[in-house]
mmCIF file of C-alpha atoms in Angstrom:
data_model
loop_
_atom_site.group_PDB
_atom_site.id
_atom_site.type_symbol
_atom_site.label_atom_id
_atom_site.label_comp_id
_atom_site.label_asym_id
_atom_site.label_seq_id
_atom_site.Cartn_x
_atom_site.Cartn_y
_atom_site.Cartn_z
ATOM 1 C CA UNK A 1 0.000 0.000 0.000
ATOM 2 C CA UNK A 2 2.079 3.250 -1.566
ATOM 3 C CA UNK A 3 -1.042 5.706 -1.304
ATOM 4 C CA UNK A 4 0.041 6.927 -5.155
ATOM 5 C CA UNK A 5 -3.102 5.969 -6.352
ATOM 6 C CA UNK A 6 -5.661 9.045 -5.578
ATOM 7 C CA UNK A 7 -7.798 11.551 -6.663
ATOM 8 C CA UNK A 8 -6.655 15.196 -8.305
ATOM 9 C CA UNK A 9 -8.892 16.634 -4.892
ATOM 10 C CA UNK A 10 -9.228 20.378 -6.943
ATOM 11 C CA UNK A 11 -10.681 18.602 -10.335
ATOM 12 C CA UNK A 12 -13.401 16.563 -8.210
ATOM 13 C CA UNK A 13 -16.905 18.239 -8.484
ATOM 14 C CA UNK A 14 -18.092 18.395 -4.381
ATOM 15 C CA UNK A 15 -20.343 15.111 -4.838
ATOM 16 C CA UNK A 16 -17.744 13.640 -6.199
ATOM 17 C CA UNK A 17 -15.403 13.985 -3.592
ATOM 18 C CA UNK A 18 -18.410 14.092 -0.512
ATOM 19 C CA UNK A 19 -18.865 10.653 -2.274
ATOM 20 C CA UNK A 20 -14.919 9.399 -2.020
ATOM 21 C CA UNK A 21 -14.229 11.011 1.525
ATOM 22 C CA UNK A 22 -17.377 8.638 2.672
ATOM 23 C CA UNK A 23 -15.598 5.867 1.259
ATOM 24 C CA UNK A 24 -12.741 6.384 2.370
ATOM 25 C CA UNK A 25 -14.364 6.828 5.740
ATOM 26 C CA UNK A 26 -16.365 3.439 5.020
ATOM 27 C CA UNK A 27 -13.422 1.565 4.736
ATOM 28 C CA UNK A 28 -11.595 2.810 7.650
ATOM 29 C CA UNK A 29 -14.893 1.883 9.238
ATOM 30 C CA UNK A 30 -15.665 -1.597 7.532
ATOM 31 C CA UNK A 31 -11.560 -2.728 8.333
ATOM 32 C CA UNK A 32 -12.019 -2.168 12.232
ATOM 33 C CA UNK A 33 -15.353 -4.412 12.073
ATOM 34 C CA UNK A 34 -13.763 -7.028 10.043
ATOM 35 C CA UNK A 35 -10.170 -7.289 11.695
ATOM 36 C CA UNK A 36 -10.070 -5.288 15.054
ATOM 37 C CA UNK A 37 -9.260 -1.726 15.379
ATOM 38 C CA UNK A 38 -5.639 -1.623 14.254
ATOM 39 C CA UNK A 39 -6.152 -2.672 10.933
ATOM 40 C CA UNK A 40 -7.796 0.745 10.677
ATOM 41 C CA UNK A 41 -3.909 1.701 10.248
ATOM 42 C CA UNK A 42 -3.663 0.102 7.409
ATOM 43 C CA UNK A 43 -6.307 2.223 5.639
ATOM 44 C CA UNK A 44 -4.483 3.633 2.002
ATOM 45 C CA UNK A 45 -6.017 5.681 -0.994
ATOM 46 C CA UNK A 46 -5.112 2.443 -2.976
ATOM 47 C CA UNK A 47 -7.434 -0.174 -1.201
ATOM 48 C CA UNK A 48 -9.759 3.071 -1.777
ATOM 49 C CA UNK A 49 -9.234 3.021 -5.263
ATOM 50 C CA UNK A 50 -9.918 -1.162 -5.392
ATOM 51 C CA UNK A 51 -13.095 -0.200 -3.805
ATOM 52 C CA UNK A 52 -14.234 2.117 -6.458
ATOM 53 C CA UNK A 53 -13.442 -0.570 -9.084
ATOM 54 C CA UNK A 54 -15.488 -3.049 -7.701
ATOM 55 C CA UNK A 55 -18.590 -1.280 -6.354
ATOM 56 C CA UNK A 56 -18.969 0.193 -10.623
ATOM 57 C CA UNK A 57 -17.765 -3.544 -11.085
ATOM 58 C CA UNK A 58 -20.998 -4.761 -9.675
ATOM 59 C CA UNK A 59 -22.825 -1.438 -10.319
ATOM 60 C CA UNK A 60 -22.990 -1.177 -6.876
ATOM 61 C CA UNK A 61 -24.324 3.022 -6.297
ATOM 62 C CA UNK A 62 -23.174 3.593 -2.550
ATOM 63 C CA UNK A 63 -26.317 4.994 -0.531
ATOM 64 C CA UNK A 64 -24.539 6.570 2.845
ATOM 65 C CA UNK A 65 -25.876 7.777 5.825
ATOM 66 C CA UNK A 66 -24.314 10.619 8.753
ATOM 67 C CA UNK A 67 -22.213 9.360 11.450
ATOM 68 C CA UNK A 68 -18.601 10.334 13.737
ATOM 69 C CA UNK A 69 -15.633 9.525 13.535
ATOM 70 C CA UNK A 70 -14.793 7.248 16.483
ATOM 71 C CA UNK A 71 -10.982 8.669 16.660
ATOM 72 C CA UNK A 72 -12.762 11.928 16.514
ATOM 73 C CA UNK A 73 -15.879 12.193 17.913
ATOM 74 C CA UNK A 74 -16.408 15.726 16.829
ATOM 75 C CA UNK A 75 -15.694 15.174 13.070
ATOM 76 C CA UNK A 76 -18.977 14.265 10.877
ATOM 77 C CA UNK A 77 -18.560 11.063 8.288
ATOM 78 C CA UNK A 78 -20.601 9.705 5.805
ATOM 79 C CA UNK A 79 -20.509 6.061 5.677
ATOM 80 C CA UNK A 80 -21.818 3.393 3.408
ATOM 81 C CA UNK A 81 -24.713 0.851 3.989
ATOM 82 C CA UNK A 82 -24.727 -1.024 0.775
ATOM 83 C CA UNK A 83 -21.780 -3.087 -0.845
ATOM 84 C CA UNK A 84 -20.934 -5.349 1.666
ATOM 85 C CA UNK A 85 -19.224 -8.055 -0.419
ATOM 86 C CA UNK A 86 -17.250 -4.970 -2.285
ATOM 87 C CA UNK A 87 -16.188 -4.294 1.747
ATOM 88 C CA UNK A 88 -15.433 -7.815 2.287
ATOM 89 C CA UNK A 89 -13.267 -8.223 -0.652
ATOM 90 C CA UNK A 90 -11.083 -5.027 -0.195
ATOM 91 C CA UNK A 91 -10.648 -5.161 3.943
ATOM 92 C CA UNK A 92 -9.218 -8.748 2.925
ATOM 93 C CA UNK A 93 -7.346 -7.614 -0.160
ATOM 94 C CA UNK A 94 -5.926 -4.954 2.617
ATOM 95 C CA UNK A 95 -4.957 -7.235 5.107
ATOM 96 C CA UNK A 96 -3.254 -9.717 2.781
ATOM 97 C CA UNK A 97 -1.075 -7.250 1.183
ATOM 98 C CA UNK A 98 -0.135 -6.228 4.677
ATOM 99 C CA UNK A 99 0.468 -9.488 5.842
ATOM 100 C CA UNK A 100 2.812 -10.277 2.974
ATOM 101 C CA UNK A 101 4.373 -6.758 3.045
ATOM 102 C CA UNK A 102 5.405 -7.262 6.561
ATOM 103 C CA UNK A 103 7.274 -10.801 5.767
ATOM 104 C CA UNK A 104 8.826 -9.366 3.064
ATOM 105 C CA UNK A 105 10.177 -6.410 5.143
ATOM 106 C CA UNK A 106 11.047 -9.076 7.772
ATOM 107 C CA UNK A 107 13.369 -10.767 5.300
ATOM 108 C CA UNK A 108 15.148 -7.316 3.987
ATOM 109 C CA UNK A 109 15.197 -5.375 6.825
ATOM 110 C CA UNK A 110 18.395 -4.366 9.381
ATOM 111 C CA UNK A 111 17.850 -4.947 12.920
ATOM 112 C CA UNK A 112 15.992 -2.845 14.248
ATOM 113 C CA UNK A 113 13.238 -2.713 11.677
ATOM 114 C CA UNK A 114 13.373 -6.123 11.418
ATOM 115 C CA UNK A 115 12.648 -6.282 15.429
ATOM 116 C CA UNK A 116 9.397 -3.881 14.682
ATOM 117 C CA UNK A 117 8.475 -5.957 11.802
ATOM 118 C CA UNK A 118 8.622 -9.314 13.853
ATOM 119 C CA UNK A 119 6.421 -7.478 16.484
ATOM 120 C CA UNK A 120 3.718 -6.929 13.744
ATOM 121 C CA UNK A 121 3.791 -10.398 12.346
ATOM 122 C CA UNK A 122 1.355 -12.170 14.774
ATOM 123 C CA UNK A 123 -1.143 -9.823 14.385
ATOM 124 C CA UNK A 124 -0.836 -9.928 11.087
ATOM 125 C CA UNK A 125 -0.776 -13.000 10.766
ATOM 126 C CA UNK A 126 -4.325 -13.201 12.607
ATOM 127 C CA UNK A 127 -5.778 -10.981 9.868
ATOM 128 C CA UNK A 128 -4.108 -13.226 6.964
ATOM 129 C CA UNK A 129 -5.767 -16.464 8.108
ATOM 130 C CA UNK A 130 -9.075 -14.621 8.578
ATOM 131 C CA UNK A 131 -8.687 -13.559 5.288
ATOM 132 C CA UNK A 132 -7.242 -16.252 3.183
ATOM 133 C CA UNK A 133 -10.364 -18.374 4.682
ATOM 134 C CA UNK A 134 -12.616 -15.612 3.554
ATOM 135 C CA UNK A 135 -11.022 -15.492 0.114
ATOM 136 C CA UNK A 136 -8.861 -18.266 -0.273
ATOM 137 C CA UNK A 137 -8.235 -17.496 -4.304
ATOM 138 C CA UNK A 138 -7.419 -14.001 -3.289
ATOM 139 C CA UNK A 139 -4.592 -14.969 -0.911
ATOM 140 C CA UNK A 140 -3.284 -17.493 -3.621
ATOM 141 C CA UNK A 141 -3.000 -14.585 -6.348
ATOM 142 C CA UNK A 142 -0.952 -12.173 -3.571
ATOM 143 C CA UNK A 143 0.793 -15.092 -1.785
ATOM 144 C CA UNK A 144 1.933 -16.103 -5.468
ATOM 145 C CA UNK A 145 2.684 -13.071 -6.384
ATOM 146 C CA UNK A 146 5.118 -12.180 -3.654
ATOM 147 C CA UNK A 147 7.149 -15.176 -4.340
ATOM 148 C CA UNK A 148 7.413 -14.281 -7.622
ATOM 149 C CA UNK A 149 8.473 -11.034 -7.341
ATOM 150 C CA UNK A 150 11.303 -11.494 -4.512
ATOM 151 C CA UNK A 151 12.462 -14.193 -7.619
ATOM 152 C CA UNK A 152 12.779 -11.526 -9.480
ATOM 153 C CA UNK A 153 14.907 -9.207 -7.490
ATOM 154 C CA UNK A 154 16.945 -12.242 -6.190
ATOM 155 C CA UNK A 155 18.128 -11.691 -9.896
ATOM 156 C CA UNK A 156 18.894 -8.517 -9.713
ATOM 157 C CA UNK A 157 16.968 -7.789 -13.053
ATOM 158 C CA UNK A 158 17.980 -4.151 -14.857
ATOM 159 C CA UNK A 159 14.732 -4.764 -17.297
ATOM 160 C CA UNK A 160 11.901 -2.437 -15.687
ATOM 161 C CA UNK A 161 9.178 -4.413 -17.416
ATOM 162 C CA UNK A 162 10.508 -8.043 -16.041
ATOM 163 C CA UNK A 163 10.856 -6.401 -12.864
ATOM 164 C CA UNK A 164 7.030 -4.911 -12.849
ATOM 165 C CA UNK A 165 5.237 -7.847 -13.837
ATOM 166 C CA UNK A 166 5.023 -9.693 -10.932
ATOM 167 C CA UNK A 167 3.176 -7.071 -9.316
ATOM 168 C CA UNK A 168 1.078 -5.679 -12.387
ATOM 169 C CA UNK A 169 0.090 -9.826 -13.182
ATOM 170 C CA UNK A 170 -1.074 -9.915 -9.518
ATOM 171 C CA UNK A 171 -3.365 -6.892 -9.655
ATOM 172 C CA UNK A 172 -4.157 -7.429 -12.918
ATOM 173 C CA UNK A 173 -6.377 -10.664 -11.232
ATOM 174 C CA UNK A 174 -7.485 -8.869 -8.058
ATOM 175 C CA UNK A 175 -9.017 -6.444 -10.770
ATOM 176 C CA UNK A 176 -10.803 -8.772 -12.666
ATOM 177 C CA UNK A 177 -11.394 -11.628 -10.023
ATOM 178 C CA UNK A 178 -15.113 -12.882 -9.562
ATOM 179 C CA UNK A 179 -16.268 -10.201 -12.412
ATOM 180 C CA UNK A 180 -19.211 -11.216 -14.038
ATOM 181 C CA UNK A 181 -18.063 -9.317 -17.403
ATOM 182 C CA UNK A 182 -15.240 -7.129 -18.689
ATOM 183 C CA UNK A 183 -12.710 -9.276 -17.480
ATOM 184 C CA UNK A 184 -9.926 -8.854 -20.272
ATOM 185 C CA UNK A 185 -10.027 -4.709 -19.594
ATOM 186 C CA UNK A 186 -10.028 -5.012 -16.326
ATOM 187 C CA UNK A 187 -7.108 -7.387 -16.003
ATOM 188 C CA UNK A 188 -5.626 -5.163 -18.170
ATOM 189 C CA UNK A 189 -6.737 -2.079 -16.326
ATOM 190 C CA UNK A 190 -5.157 -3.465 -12.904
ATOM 191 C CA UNK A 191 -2.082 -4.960 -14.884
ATOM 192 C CA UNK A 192 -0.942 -1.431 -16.119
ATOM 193 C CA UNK A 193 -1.969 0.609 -12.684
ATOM 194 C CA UNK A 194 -0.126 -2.271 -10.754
ATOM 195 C CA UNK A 195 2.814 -1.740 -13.178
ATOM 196 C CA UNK A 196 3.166 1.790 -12.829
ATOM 197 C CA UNK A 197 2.272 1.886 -8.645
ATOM 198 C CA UNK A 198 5.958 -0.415 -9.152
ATOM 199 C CA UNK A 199 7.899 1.535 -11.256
ATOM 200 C CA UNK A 200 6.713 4.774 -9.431
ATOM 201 C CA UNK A 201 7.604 2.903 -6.017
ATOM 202 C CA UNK A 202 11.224 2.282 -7.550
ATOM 203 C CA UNK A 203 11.686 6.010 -8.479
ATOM 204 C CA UNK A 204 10.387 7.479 -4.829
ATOM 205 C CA UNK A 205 13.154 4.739 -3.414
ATOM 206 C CA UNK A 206 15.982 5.156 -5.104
ATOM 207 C CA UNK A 207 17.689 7.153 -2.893
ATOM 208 C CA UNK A 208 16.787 4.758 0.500
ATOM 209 C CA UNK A 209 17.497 1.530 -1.340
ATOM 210 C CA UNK A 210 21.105 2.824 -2.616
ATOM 211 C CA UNK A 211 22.012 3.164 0.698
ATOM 212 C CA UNK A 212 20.714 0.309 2.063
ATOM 213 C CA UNK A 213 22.321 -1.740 -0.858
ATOM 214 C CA UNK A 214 18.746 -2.914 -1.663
ATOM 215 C CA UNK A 215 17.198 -4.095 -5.194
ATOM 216 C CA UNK A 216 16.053 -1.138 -7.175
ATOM 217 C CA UNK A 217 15.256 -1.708 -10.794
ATOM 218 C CA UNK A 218 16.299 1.539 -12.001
ATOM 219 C CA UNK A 219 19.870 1.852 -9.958
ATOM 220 C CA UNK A 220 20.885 -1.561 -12.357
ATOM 221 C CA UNK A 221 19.384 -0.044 -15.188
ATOM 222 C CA UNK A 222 21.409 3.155 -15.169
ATOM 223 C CA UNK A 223 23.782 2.219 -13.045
ATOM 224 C CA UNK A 224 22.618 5.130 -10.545
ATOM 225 C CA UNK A 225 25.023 6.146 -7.952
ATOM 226 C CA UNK A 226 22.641 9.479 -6.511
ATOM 227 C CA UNK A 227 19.530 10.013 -6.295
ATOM 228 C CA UNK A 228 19.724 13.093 -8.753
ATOM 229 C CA UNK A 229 18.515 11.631 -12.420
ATOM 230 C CA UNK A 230 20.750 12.596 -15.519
ATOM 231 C CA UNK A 231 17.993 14.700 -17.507
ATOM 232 C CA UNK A 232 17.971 11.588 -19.976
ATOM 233 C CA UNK A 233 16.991 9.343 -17.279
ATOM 234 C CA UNK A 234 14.427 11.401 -15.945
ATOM 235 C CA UNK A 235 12.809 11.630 -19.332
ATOM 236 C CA UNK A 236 13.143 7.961 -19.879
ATOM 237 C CA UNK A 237 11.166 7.112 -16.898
ATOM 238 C CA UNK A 238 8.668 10.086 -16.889
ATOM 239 C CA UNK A 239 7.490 8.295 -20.386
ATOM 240 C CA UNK A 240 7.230 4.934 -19.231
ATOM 241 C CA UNK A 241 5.128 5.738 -15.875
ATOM 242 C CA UNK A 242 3.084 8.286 -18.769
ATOM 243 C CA UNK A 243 2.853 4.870 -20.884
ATOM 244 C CA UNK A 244 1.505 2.542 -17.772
ATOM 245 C CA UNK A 245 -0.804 5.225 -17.023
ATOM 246 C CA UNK A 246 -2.213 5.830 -20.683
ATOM 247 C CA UNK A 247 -2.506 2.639 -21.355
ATOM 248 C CA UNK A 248 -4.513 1.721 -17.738
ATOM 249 C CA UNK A 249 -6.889 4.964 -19.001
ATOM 250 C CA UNK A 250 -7.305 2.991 -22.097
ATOM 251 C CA UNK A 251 -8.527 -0.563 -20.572
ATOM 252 C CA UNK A 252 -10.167 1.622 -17.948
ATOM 253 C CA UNK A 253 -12.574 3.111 -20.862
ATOM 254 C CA UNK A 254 -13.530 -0.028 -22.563
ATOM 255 C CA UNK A 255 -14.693 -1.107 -19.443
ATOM 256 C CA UNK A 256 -18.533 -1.240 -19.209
ATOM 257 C CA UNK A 257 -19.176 -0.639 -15.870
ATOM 258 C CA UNK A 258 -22.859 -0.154 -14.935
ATOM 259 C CA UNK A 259 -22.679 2.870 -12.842
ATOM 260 C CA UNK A 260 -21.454 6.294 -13.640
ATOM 261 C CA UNK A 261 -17.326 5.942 -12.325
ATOM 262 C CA UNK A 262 -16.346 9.830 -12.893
ATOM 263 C CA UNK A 263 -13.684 9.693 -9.794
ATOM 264 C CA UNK A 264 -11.987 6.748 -11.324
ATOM 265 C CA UNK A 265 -11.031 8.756 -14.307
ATOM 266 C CA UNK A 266 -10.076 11.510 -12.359
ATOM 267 C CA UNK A 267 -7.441 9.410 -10.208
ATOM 268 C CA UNK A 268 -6.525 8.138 -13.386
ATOM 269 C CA UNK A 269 -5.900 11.596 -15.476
ATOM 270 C CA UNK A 270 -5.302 13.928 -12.280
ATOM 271 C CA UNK A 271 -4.421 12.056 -9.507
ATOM 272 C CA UNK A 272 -1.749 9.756 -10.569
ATOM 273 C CA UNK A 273 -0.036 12.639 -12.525
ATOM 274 C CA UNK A 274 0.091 14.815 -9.452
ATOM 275 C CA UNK A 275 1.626 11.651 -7.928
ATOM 276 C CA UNK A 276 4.213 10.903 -10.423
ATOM 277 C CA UNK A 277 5.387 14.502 -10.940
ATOM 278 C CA UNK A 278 5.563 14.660 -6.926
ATOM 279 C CA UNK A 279 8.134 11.731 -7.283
ATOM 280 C CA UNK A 280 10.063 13.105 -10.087
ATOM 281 C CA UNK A 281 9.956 16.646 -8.381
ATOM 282 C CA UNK A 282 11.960 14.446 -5.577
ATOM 283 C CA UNK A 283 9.233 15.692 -3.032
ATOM 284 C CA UNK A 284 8.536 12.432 -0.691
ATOM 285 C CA UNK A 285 5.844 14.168 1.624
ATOM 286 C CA UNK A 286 2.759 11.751 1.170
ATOM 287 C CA UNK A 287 -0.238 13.268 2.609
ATOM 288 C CA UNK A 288 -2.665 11.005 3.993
ATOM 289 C CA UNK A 289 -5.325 13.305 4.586
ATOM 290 C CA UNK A 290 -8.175 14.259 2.602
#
C-alpha cells in the first residue's frame, strides 16, 4: 500500500469527492469491524481506489448515511450501507497485502526494523488467516505473487518491465477476479496501474534503497550512484510511468461498468499525474489526509 493511487482533490466536483471522503471513511470503518481496530492503520487511498473498481464492477451506487468519527468524535462522516461483499473483498485484499508486506520487510530489513516488523507479524498473521479463509483465491493470487516477485529481485533484473510484472500480473487478477463481465479490460486495467504503482515505487526509493544496498530496478538499469537523475533518465522514466498510465486509461474506458465511475477517471488523469510529478519533483511528503 504506496497511497500513489488518488484523486486530483481540486478537479473533483463536491459530490464527487463528498462521495470518495465517505468511502474512504467506510473503509476505515468496515476494516475495524472485520479485523479489530488496528487494521484501521492500514487504511491507504489504494485499497480506496480497489473499492471504487469493484462497487462500478458490480454497479454497486453507494447509498450513505451521517455518522462520527470514532478517533474523533467531533468530526462528521458519511458512511456506506450497501456493498458489503465490495467491503469484504477489499478489507481482505488490505490485510493480505499487509500481511505479505510485513514478511517481506522481515526478510530485507536491518535490525531494528526487522525487530518492529517481527512485532507486527502475529497480528498480522491473525488478519491473513481470517482472510485467506474468507477469500482463499485471493490470498493465492498475492501469496503467489510475492514469491514471484522477490524471484525476481533475487536476480537482480535491470529490465523495468521483467521487474514490474510480478506485481502488475497480480493486480491485474485482483481487478478482474469474480467479475461477471469485462474481465480482459479489467485485467488489463489493474495490470498497467499495478505496473506503474511499481515503477513509481522504484523512483520514490531510489535514494533509501542505494544506501541500504537494496534491489532497485532503475539503480541496475542506469547504473545510478545518486539520487539526482541525468535529464535523460528522468525523461526515460517520466514516459514509461506516462505509458503505464495511458494505457490503464485505455482498458479503464472499454470497461462497461454499470454505474457512472467519474472519480476513477479523475485518479486516473489527475491524480496519478500529481503523484508521479511529486516523485520526479523528488518531493517524498505523502499526505494522507483528505
Amino acid at each position: 500500500m504506496f497511497g500513489y493511487v488518488k484523486t486530483d482533490k481540486g478537479e473533483l466536483r463536491v459530490k464527487e469527492y463528498e462521495l470518495y471522503k465517505g468511502l474512504y471513511c467506510s473503509l476505515c470503518k468496515a476494516l475495524g469491524k472485520r479485523y479489530g481496530v488496528f487494521s484501521r492503520l492500514i487504511l491507504s487511498y489504494d485499497m480506496t481506489f480497489l473499492l471504487l473498481i469493484k462497487l462500478c464492477e458490480k454497479g454497486i451506487a453507494p447509498s450513505f448515511k451521517k455518522g462520527r468519527c470514532p478517533f474523533n468524535p467531533a468530526k462528521k462522516c458519511s458512511y456506506c450501507q450497501n456493498g458489503e461483499e465490495a467491503f469484504d473483498f477489499v478489507c481482505a485484499a488490505a490485510v493480505l497485502m499487509f500481511y505479505y508486506k510485513v514478511k517481506d520487510n522481515i526478510a530485507d530489513s536491518r535490525f531494528f526494523k526487522k525487530l518492529l516488523f517481527l512485532l507486527l507479524l502475529p497480528i498480522a498473521a491473525l488478519w491473513r488467516k481470517k482472510a485467506a479463509n474468507l477469500f482463499p483465491r485471493l490470498e493465492k493470487i498475492i501469496c503467489e505473487s510475492m514469491e514471484k516477485q522477490r524471484n525476481e529481485e533475487e536476480e537482480n533484473t535491470d529490465v523495468p518491465d521483467k521487474a514490474a510484472h510480478p506485481s502488475a500480473d497480480a493486480l491485474g487478477k485482483i481487478f478482474s477476479l469474480d467479475a461477471a463481465e469485462n474481465t480482459v479490460a479489467l485485467y488489463r486495467f489493474g495490470y498497467f496501474v499495478g505496473r506503474w504503482v511499481y515503477l513509481l515505487d522504484a523512483l520514490d526509493d531510489i535514494e533509501s534503497d542505494l544506501k541500504s544496498g537494496s534491489f532497485n530496478v532503475f539503480v541496475n538499469k542506469y547504473s545510478l550512484s545518486s539520487k539526482d537523475l541525468p535529464a535523460d533518465v528522468r525523461h526515460e522514466i517520466e514516459s514509461t510511468l506516462n505509458s503505464s498510465s495511458g494505457e490503464a486509461l485505455s482498458a479503464f474506458k472499454s470497461c462497461k461498468f454499470k454505474i457512472s465511475s467519474e472519480i476513477i477517471e479523475n485518479i486516473l488523469t489527475g491524480g496519478m499525474y500529481r503523484s508521479a510529478e511529486r516523485v520526479l519533483k523528488g518531493n517524498k511528503k505523502n499526505e494522507r489526509s483528505l
